[in-house]
mmCIF file of C-alpha atoms in Angstrom:
data_model
loop_
_atom_site.group_PDB
_atom_site.id
_atom_site.type_symbol
_atom_site.label_atom_id
_atom_site.label_comp_id
_atom_site.label_asym_id
_atom_site.label_seq_id
_atom_site.Cartn_x
_atom_site.Cartn_y
_atom_site.Cartn_z
ATOM 1 C CA MET H 1 4.770 -1.557 -6.046
ATOM 2 C CA GLY H 2 3.784 -5.189 -6.409
ATOM 3 C CA HIS H 3 0.558 -6.795 -5.319
ATOM 4 C CA PRO H 4 0.530 -7.824 -1.601
ATOM 5 C CA ALA H 5 -0.506 -11.378 -2.473
ATOM 6 C CA GLN H 6 2.553 -11.677 -4.726
ATOM 7 C CA ALA H 7 4.757 -10.538 -1.845
ATOM 8 C CA TRP H 8 3.379 -13.318 0.353
ATOM 9 C CA ASP H 9 3.648 -15.872 -2.470
ATOM 10 C CA THR H 10 7.356 -15.017 -2.675
ATOM 11 C CA TYR H 11 7.665 -15.586 1.061
ATOM 12 C CA TRP H 12 5.926 -18.955 1.040
ATOM 13 C CA ARG H 13 7.889 -20.191 -1.985
ATOM 14 C CA GLY H 14 11.050 -19.762 0.061
ATOM 15 C CA THR H 15 9.690 -21.138 3.315
ATOM 16 C CA ARG H 16 10.350 -24.667 4.461
ATOM 17 C CA GLU H 17 7.375 -26.964 4.906
ATOM 18 C CA SER H 18 7.826 -27.039 8.686
ATOM 19 C CA ALA H 19 8.297 -23.293 9.104
ATOM 20 C CA ALA H 20 4.799 -22.843 10.499
ATOM 21 C CA HIS H 21 5.959 -24.791 13.509
ATOM 22 C CA ASP H 22 9.607 -23.739 13.730
ATOM 23 C CA LYS H 23 8.584 -20.080 13.841
ATOM 24 C CA GLY H 24 7.019 -20.734 17.233
ATOM 25 C CA GLY H 25 10.477 -21.373 18.697
ATOM 26 C CA ALA H 26 10.451 -21.725 22.459
ATOM 27 C CA LEU H 27 6.756 -20.795 22.554
ATOM 28 C CA GLU H 28 5.701 -23.799 20.478
ATOM 29 C CA PRO H 29 4.625 -25.960 23.492
ATOM 30 C CA VAL H 30 2.613 -23.031 24.861
ATOM 31 C CA LEU H 31 0.909 -22.465 21.524
ATOM 32 C CA ARG H 32 0.180 -26.153 21.113
ATOM 33 C CA ALA H 33 -1.425 -26.347 24.560
ATOM 34 C CA HIS H 34 -3.496 -23.239 23.846
ATOM 35 C CA TRP H 35 -4.854 -24.496 20.536
ATOM 36 C CA ASP H 36 -5.455 -28.003 21.820
ATOM 37 C CA SER H 37 -7.663 -26.452 24.504
ATOM 38 C CA VAL H 38 -9.495 -24.243 21.993
ATOM 39 C CA PHE H 39 -10.122 -27.083 19.550
ATOM 40 C CA ALA H 40 -11.150 -29.495 22.299
ATOM 41 C CA ASP H 41 -13.824 -27.031 23.424
ATOM 42 C CA THR H 42 -15.188 -26.631 19.909
ATOM 43 C CA LEU H 43 -14.234 -29.200 17.263
ATOM 44 C CA THR H 44 -14.186 -32.175 19.640
ATOM 45 C CA ALA H 45 -17.118 -31.128 21.814
ATOM 46 C CA ARG H 46 -19.320 -30.160 18.873
ATOM 47 C CA PRO H 47 -19.209 -32.537 15.890
ATOM 48 C CA ASP H 48 -21.229 -30.085 13.793
ATOM 49 C CA ALA H 49 -18.953 -27.098 14.556
ATOM 50 C CA LEU H 50 -17.642 -25.069 11.634
ATOM 51 C CA ALA H 51 -14.339 -23.268 12.178
ATOM 52 C CA LEU H 52 -12.240 -20.891 10.074
ATOM 53 C CA ASP H 53 -8.490 -20.232 10.261
ATOM 54 C CA ILE H 54 -7.823 -16.750 8.820
ATOM 55 C CA ALA H 55 -4.379 -16.082 7.296
ATOM 56 C CA CYS H 56 -3.597 -19.754 7.793
ATOM 57 C CA GLY H 57 -0.149 -19.686 6.169
ATOM 58 C CA ASN H 58 1.099 -23.187 5.476
ATOM 59 C CA GLY H 59 -1.066 -24.769 8.130
ATOM 60 C CA ALA H 60 0.244 -24.591 11.681
ATOM 61 C CA LEU H 61 -3.308 -24.666 13.052
ATOM 62 C CA ALA H 62 -4.517 -27.261 10.575
ATOM 63 C CA ASP H 63 -1.926 -29.599 12.048
ATOM 64 C CA HIS H 64 -3.267 -28.944 15.545
ATOM 65 C CA ALA H 65 -6.897 -29.257 14.450
ATOM 66 C CA ARG H 66 -6.550 -32.657 12.784
ATOM 67 C CA ARG H 67 -5.845 -34.158 16.216
ATOM 68 C CA HIS H 68 -9.418 -33.318 17.218
ATOM 69 C CA GLN H 69 -12.227 -35.398 15.772
ATOM 70 C CA GLY H 70 -15.542 -33.701 15.200
ATOM 71 C CA GLY H 71 -16.052 -30.287 13.639
ATOM 72 C CA ARG H 72 -14.459 -29.001 10.452
ATOM 73 C CA LEU H 73 -11.716 -26.368 10.083
ATOM 74 C CA ILE H 74 -11.588 -24.338 6.862
ATOM 75 C CA CYS H 75 -8.263 -22.641 6.086
ATOM 76 C CA ALA H 76 -8.168 -19.258 4.351
ATOM 77 C CA ASP H 77 -5.206 -17.194 3.163
ATOM 78 C CA TYR H 78 -4.539 -14.340 0.736
ATOM 79 C CA SER H 79 -1.571 -16.216 -0.741
ATOM 80 C CA LEU H 80 -2.024 -19.091 -3.160
ATOM 81 C CA GLY H 81 1.572 -20.072 -2.396
ATOM 82 C CA ALA H 82 0.680 -20.551 1.262
ATOM 83 C CA LEU H 83 -2.336 -22.679 0.368
ATOM 84 C CA ARG H 84 -0.262 -24.852 -1.956
ATOM 85 C CA ASN H 85 2.194 -25.495 0.861
ATOM 86 C CA LEU H 86 -0.686 -26.244 3.217
ATOM 87 C CA LEU H 87 -2.260 -28.777 0.871
ATOM 88 C CA GLN H 88 1.093 -30.480 0.366
ATOM 89 C CA ARG H 89 1.407 -30.843 4.131
ATOM 90 C CA GLU H 90 -2.249 -31.554 4.877
ATOM 91 C CA PRO H 91 -3.908 -33.022 1.737
ATOM 92 C CA GLY H 92 -7.666 -32.752 1.705
ATOM 93 C CA THR H 93 -7.829 -29.781 4.053
ATOM 94 C CA PRO H 94 -10.714 -27.450 3.087
ATOM 95 C CA ALA H 95 -8.960 -24.310 1.836
ATOM 96 C CA VAL H 96 -10.014 -21.055 0.217
ATOM 97 C CA ALA H 97 -8.106 -18.065 -1.149
ATOM 98 C CA ALA H 98 -9.573 -15.043 0.607
ATOM 99 C CA ASP H 99 -8.866 -11.484 1.694
ATOM 100 C CA ALA H 100 -9.057 -11.182 5.487
ATOM 101 C CA LEU H 101 -10.758 -7.802 5.062
ATOM 102 C CA HIS H 102 -13.521 -9.352 2.967
ATOM 103 C CA PRO H 103 -13.885 -13.011 4.035
ATOM 104 C CA PRO H 104 -16.352 -14.960 1.865
ATOM 105 C CA PHE H 105 -18.513 -16.097 4.762
ATOM 106 C CA ALA H 106 -21.763 -14.774 6.123
ATOM 107 C CA ALA H 107 -21.792 -12.742 9.315
ATOM 108 C CA ARG H 108 -22.376 -14.805 12.473
ATOM 109 C CA SER H 109 -22.059 -18.054 10.509
ATOM 110 C CA LEU H 110 -19.048 -19.706 12.164
ATOM 111 C CA ASP H 111 -18.729 -21.428 15.518
ATOM 112 C CA LEU H 112 -15.001 -20.738 15.803
ATOM 113 C CA VAL H 113 -12.699 -18.210 14.108
ATOM 114 C CA VAL H 114 -8.964 -18.494 14.746
ATOM 115 C CA SER H 115 -5.694 -16.985 13.566
ATOM 116 C CA GLN H 116 -2.099 -17.398 14.662
ATOM 117 C CA PHE H 117 0.235 -14.512 13.779
ATOM 118 C CA GLY H 118 -1.653 -13.752 10.581
ATOM 119 C CA VAL H 119 -4.853 -11.706 10.576
ATOM 120 C CA GLU H 120 -3.145 -8.584 11.967
ATOM 121 C CA TYR H 121 -1.090 -8.255 8.769
ATOM 122 C CA ALA H 122 -4.302 -7.097 7.084
ATOM 123 C CA GLY H 123 -4.799 -4.360 9.704
ATOM 124 C CA ARG H 124 -7.141 -3.764 12.613
ATOM 125 C CA GLU H 125 -10.150 -3.787 10.322
ATOM 126 C CA ALA H 126 -9.447 -7.438 9.530
ATOM 127 C CA ILE H 127 -9.673 -8.298 13.238
ATOM 128 C CA LEU H 128 -13.089 -6.652 13.385
ATOM 129 C CA ALA H 129 -14.147 -8.493 10.226
ATOM 130 C CA ALA H 130 -13.092 -11.785 11.851
ATOM 131 C CA ALA H 131 -15.158 -11.029 14.940
ATOM 132 C CA GLU H 132 -18.235 -10.366 12.800
ATOM 133 C CA LEU H 133 -18.092 -13.924 11.460
ATOM 134 C CA VAL H 134 -18.586 -15.541 14.872
ATOM 135 C CA ALA H 135 -22.027 -16.940 15.565
ATOM 136 C CA PRO H 136 -23.796 -16.216 18.889
ATOM 137 C CA GLY H 137 -22.174 -18.398 21.520
ATOM 138 C CA GLY H 138 -19.175 -18.994 19.281
ATOM 139 C CA THR H 139 -15.501 -18.297 19.919
ATOM 140 C CA LEU H 140 -12.932 -15.885 18.481
ATOM 141 C CA ALA H 141 -9.363 -17.001 19.311
ATOM 142 C CA LEU H 142 -6.505 -14.916 17.922
ATOM 143 C CA VAL H 143 -2.785 -15.031 18.695
ATOM 144 C CA LEU H 144 -1.386 -11.695 17.521
ATOM 145 C CA HIS H 145 1.953 -9.958 17.275
ATOM 146 C CA LEU H 146 2.410 -7.290 19.931
ATOM 147 C CA ARG H 147 2.876 -3.730 18.680
ATOM 148 C CA GLU H 148 6.237 -2.423 19.891
ATOM 149 C CA GLY H 149 7.186 -6.003 20.723
ATOM 150 C CA ALA H 150 10.358 -7.750 19.546
ATOM 151 C CA ILE H 151 8.912 -8.976 16.217
ATOM 152 C CA HIS H 152 7.367 -5.575 15.479
ATOM 153 C CA GLU H 153 10.704 -3.869 16.130
ATOM 154 C CA GLU H 154 12.571 -6.425 14.027
ATOM 155 C CA CYS H 155 10.230 -5.849 11.084
ATOM 156 C CA ALA H 156 10.615 -2.061 11.344
ATOM 157 C CA ARG H 157 14.395 -2.402 11.475
ATOM 158 C CA ASN H 158 14.502 -4.768 8.510
ATOM 159 C CA ALA H 159 12.252 -2.465 6.472
ATOM 160 C CA ALA H 160 14.711 0.384 7.115
ATOM 161 C CA LEU H 161 17.667 -1.807 6.117
ATOM 162 C CA ILE H 162 15.940 -2.817 2.878
ATOM 163 C CA ARG H 163 15.426 0.864 2.062
ATOM 164 C CA ASP H 164 19.158 1.423 2.640
ATOM 165 C CA ILE H 165 20.015 -1.354 0.175
ATOM 166 C CA GLU H 166 17.550 -0.043 -2.384
ATOM 167 C CA ASP H 167 18.757 3.546 -1.941
ATOM 168 C CA CYS H 168 22.360 2.565 -2.706
ATOM 169 C CA ASP H 169 21.257 0.663 -5.856
ATOM 170 C CA LEU H 170 23.298 -2.397 -4.887
ATOM 171 C CA LEU H 171 21.719 -4.848 -7.303
ATOM 172 C CA ALA H 172 21.558 -2.437 -10.236
ATOM 173 C CA ARG H 173 25.221 -1.523 -9.737
ATOM 174 C CA ALA H 174 26.190 -5.152 -9.357
ATOM 175 C CA ALA H 175 24.388 -6.003 -12.605
ATOM 176 C CA ALA H 176 26.198 -3.163 -14.372
ATOM 177 C CA ALA H 177 29.554 -4.377 -13.042
ATOM 178 C CA PHE H 178 28.867 -7.929 -14.216
ATOM 179 C CA ARG H 179 27.873 -6.682 -17.661
ATOM 180 C CA ALA H 180 31.079 -4.670 -17.868
ATOM 181 C CA GLY H 181 33.078 -7.662 -16.655
ATOM 182 C CA PHE H 182 31.674 -9.946 -19.322
ATOM 183 C CA ALA H 183 32.348 -7.285 -21.976
ATOM 184 C CA LEU H 184 35.918 -6.732 -20.776
ATOM 185 C CA ASP H 185 38.631 -7.050 -23.396
ATOM 186 C CA PRO H 186 42.115 -6.377 -21.944
ATOM 187 C CA ASP H 187 43.252 -5.156 -25.347
ATOM 188 C CA ASN H 188 40.413 -2.643 -25.617
ATOM 189 C CA PRO H 189 40.970 0.436 -23.399
ATOM 190 C CA THR H 190 37.303 1.437 -23.692
ATOM 191 C CA THR H 191 36.076 -1.801 -22.106
ATOM 192 C CA VAL H 192 38.788 -1.631 -19.448
ATOM 193 C CA GLU H 193 37.732 1.874 -18.427
ATOM 194 C CA ALA H 194 34.048 0.897 -18.463
ATOM 195 C CA PHE H 195 34.814 -1.993 -16.123
ATOM 196 C CA ARG H 196 36.783 0.253 -13.767
ATOM 197 C CA GLN H 197 33.947 2.775 -13.657
ATOM 198 C CA ALA H 198 31.429 0.023 -12.894
ATOM 199 C CA GLU H 199 33.650 -1.247 -10.081
ATOM 200 C CA ARG H 200 33.983 2.238 -8.619
ATOM 201 C CA ALA H 201 30.209 2.651 -8.712
ATOM 202 C CA LEU H 202 29.663 -0.709 -7.017
ATOM 203 C CA ALA H 203 32.181 -0.192 -4.215
ATOM 204 C CA PRO H 204 30.143 2.237 -2.036
ATOM 205 C CA ALA H 205 27.054 0.039 -2.344
ATOM 206 C CA LEU H 206 29.021 -2.962 -1.120
ATOM 207 C CA LYS H 207 30.401 -0.824 1.704
ATOM 208 C CA THR H 208 26.818 -0.026 2.742
ATOM 209 C CA VAL H 209 26.072 -3.732 3.103
ATOM 210 C CA GLU H 210 29.397 -4.393 4.864
ATOM 211 C CA ASP H 211 28.559 -1.733 7.431
ATOM 212 C CA MET H 212 25.048 -3.149 7.789
ATOM 213 C CA LEU H 213 26.380 -6.632 8.524
ATOM 214 C CA GLY H 214 28.872 -5.182 10.963
ATOM 215 C CA ARG H 215 26.133 -3.390 12.898
ATOM 216 C CA HIS H 216 23.323 -5.934 12.716
ATOM 217 C CA GLY H 217 24.991 -9.284 12.072
ATOM 218 C CA ARG H 218 24.441 -11.943 9.460
ATOM 219 C CA ASP H 219 20.751 -12.342 10.326
ATOM 220 C CA ALA H 220 19.890 -8.826 9.111
ATOM 221 C CA ILE H 221 16.765 -8.931 6.920
ATOM 222 C CA ALA H 222 16.364 -12.632 7.701
ATOM 223 C CA GLY H 223 19.806 -13.312 6.215
ATOM 224 C CA LEU H 224 19.129 -11.564 2.902
ATOM 225 C CA ALA H 225 21.840 -8.935 3.391
ATOM 226 C CA ASP H 226 24.457 -11.609 4.060
ATOM 227 C CA GLN H 227 23.251 -13.633 1.075
ATOM 228 C CA LEU H 228 23.434 -10.610 -1.212
ATOM 229 C CA TYR H 229 26.946 -9.718 -0.123
ATOM 230 C CA GLY H 230 28.244 -13.290 -0.190
ATOM 231 C CA ASP H 231 26.703 -14.246 -3.528
ATOM 232 C CA ILE H 232 27.906 -11.103 -5.282
ATOM 233 C CA ALA H 233 31.432 -11.631 -3.963
ATOM 234 C CA HIS H 234 31.410 -15.310 -4.950
ATOM 235 C CA MET H 235 30.141 -14.698 -8.480
ATOM 236 C CA TYR H 236 32.499 -11.753 -8.912
ATOM 237 C CA ARG H 237 35.546 -13.872 -8.055
ATOM 238 C CA ARG H 238 34.413 -16.694 -10.336
ATOM 239 C CA MET H 239 32.753 -14.699 -13.086
ATOM 240 C CA GLY H 240 34.020 -17.013 -15.805
ATOM 241 C CA ALA H 241 32.132 -19.938 -14.276
ATOM 242 C CA TYR H 242 28.742 -18.295 -14.891
ATOM 243 C CA GLU H 243 26.589 -17.160 -17.762
ATOM 244 C CA LEU H 244 25.765 -13.463 -17.725
ATOM 245 C CA ALA H 245 22.070 -14.208 -18.232
ATOM 246 C CA ASP H 246 22.041 -16.395 -15.098
ATOM 247 C CA ILE H 247 23.689 -13.666 -13.033
ATOM 248 C CA LEU H 248 21.231 -11.051 -14.239
ATOM 249 C CA ASP H 249 18.332 -13.399 -13.464
ATOM 250 C CA TRP H 250 19.747 -13.769 -9.960
ATOM 251 C CA CYS H 251 19.883 -9.982 -9.581
ATOM 252 C CA ASP H 252 16.257 -9.682 -10.675
ATOM 253 C CA GLY H 253 15.219 -12.478 -8.327
ATOM 254 C CA MET H 254 16.969 -10.964 -5.327
ATOM 255 C CA GLN H 255 15.413 -7.584 -6.054
ATOM 256 C CA GLY H 256 12.057 -9.327 -6.103
ATOM 257 C CA GLN H 257 12.756 -10.877 -2.704
ATOM 258 C CA LEU H 258 13.742 -7.521 -1.211
ATOM 259 C CA THR H 259 10.655 -5.845 -2.641
ATOM 260 C CA ALA H 260 8.387 -8.644 -1.408
ATOM 261 C CA TYR H 261 9.891 -8.489 2.084
ATOM 262 C CA ARG H 262 9.435 -4.707 2.249
ATOM 263 C CA GLU H 263 5.827 -4.909 1.054
ATOM 264 C CA ARG H 264 4.952 -7.576 3.625
#
């Protein structure tokens, strides 16, 4: 199993710069109004206020906070990839790589501690650790995913679907079929039979993904299932247009994305 920070780095490498805002969807105006109120009561009202955004991602709250003159917001995240994205979007933002379970700040040292859909990924203990950072008279403001809510159920479903893909060895079988295809010599019966065997081994794995898409649609696993199926089919039909090494690198990369998604 990979390191959790690597799983989040993989996520943020593939996330658009604006995703911190787009993810809010229809709730974005509500979230904006909430945070504007929180920051007005702290950063604007108290020029000396020190605030911390835990599990900041690529900076949804930093964007809100910069509208409020006064106190300072420090952004913290476990993922260096997230912080790189943040600093590209908001250059000069104070940022620190930190574990939400062990934040590098003294207890009761911060006037405001915030998090939007982030701190709960580190578990309930991280929420308690965040609360311990708040100074007397300070504020803890967290927007959290709801257990048994729609996002929670989606994540559980996607984790199960990833296990189905891994259990059927889709990517390993696809790689074997591509290797056999590149080694195929129509005049050599041994290579022909090897290719046929690789195709027979791949077929049930592809059927697993076909059934998955039929049941859950193209958005299953945030579109990864559809991408896997479509890319394999495309490269298989046009095998001669690719280098084997590039295809195998793609297989390794997609396995890394699946693993990272499951670990998150």
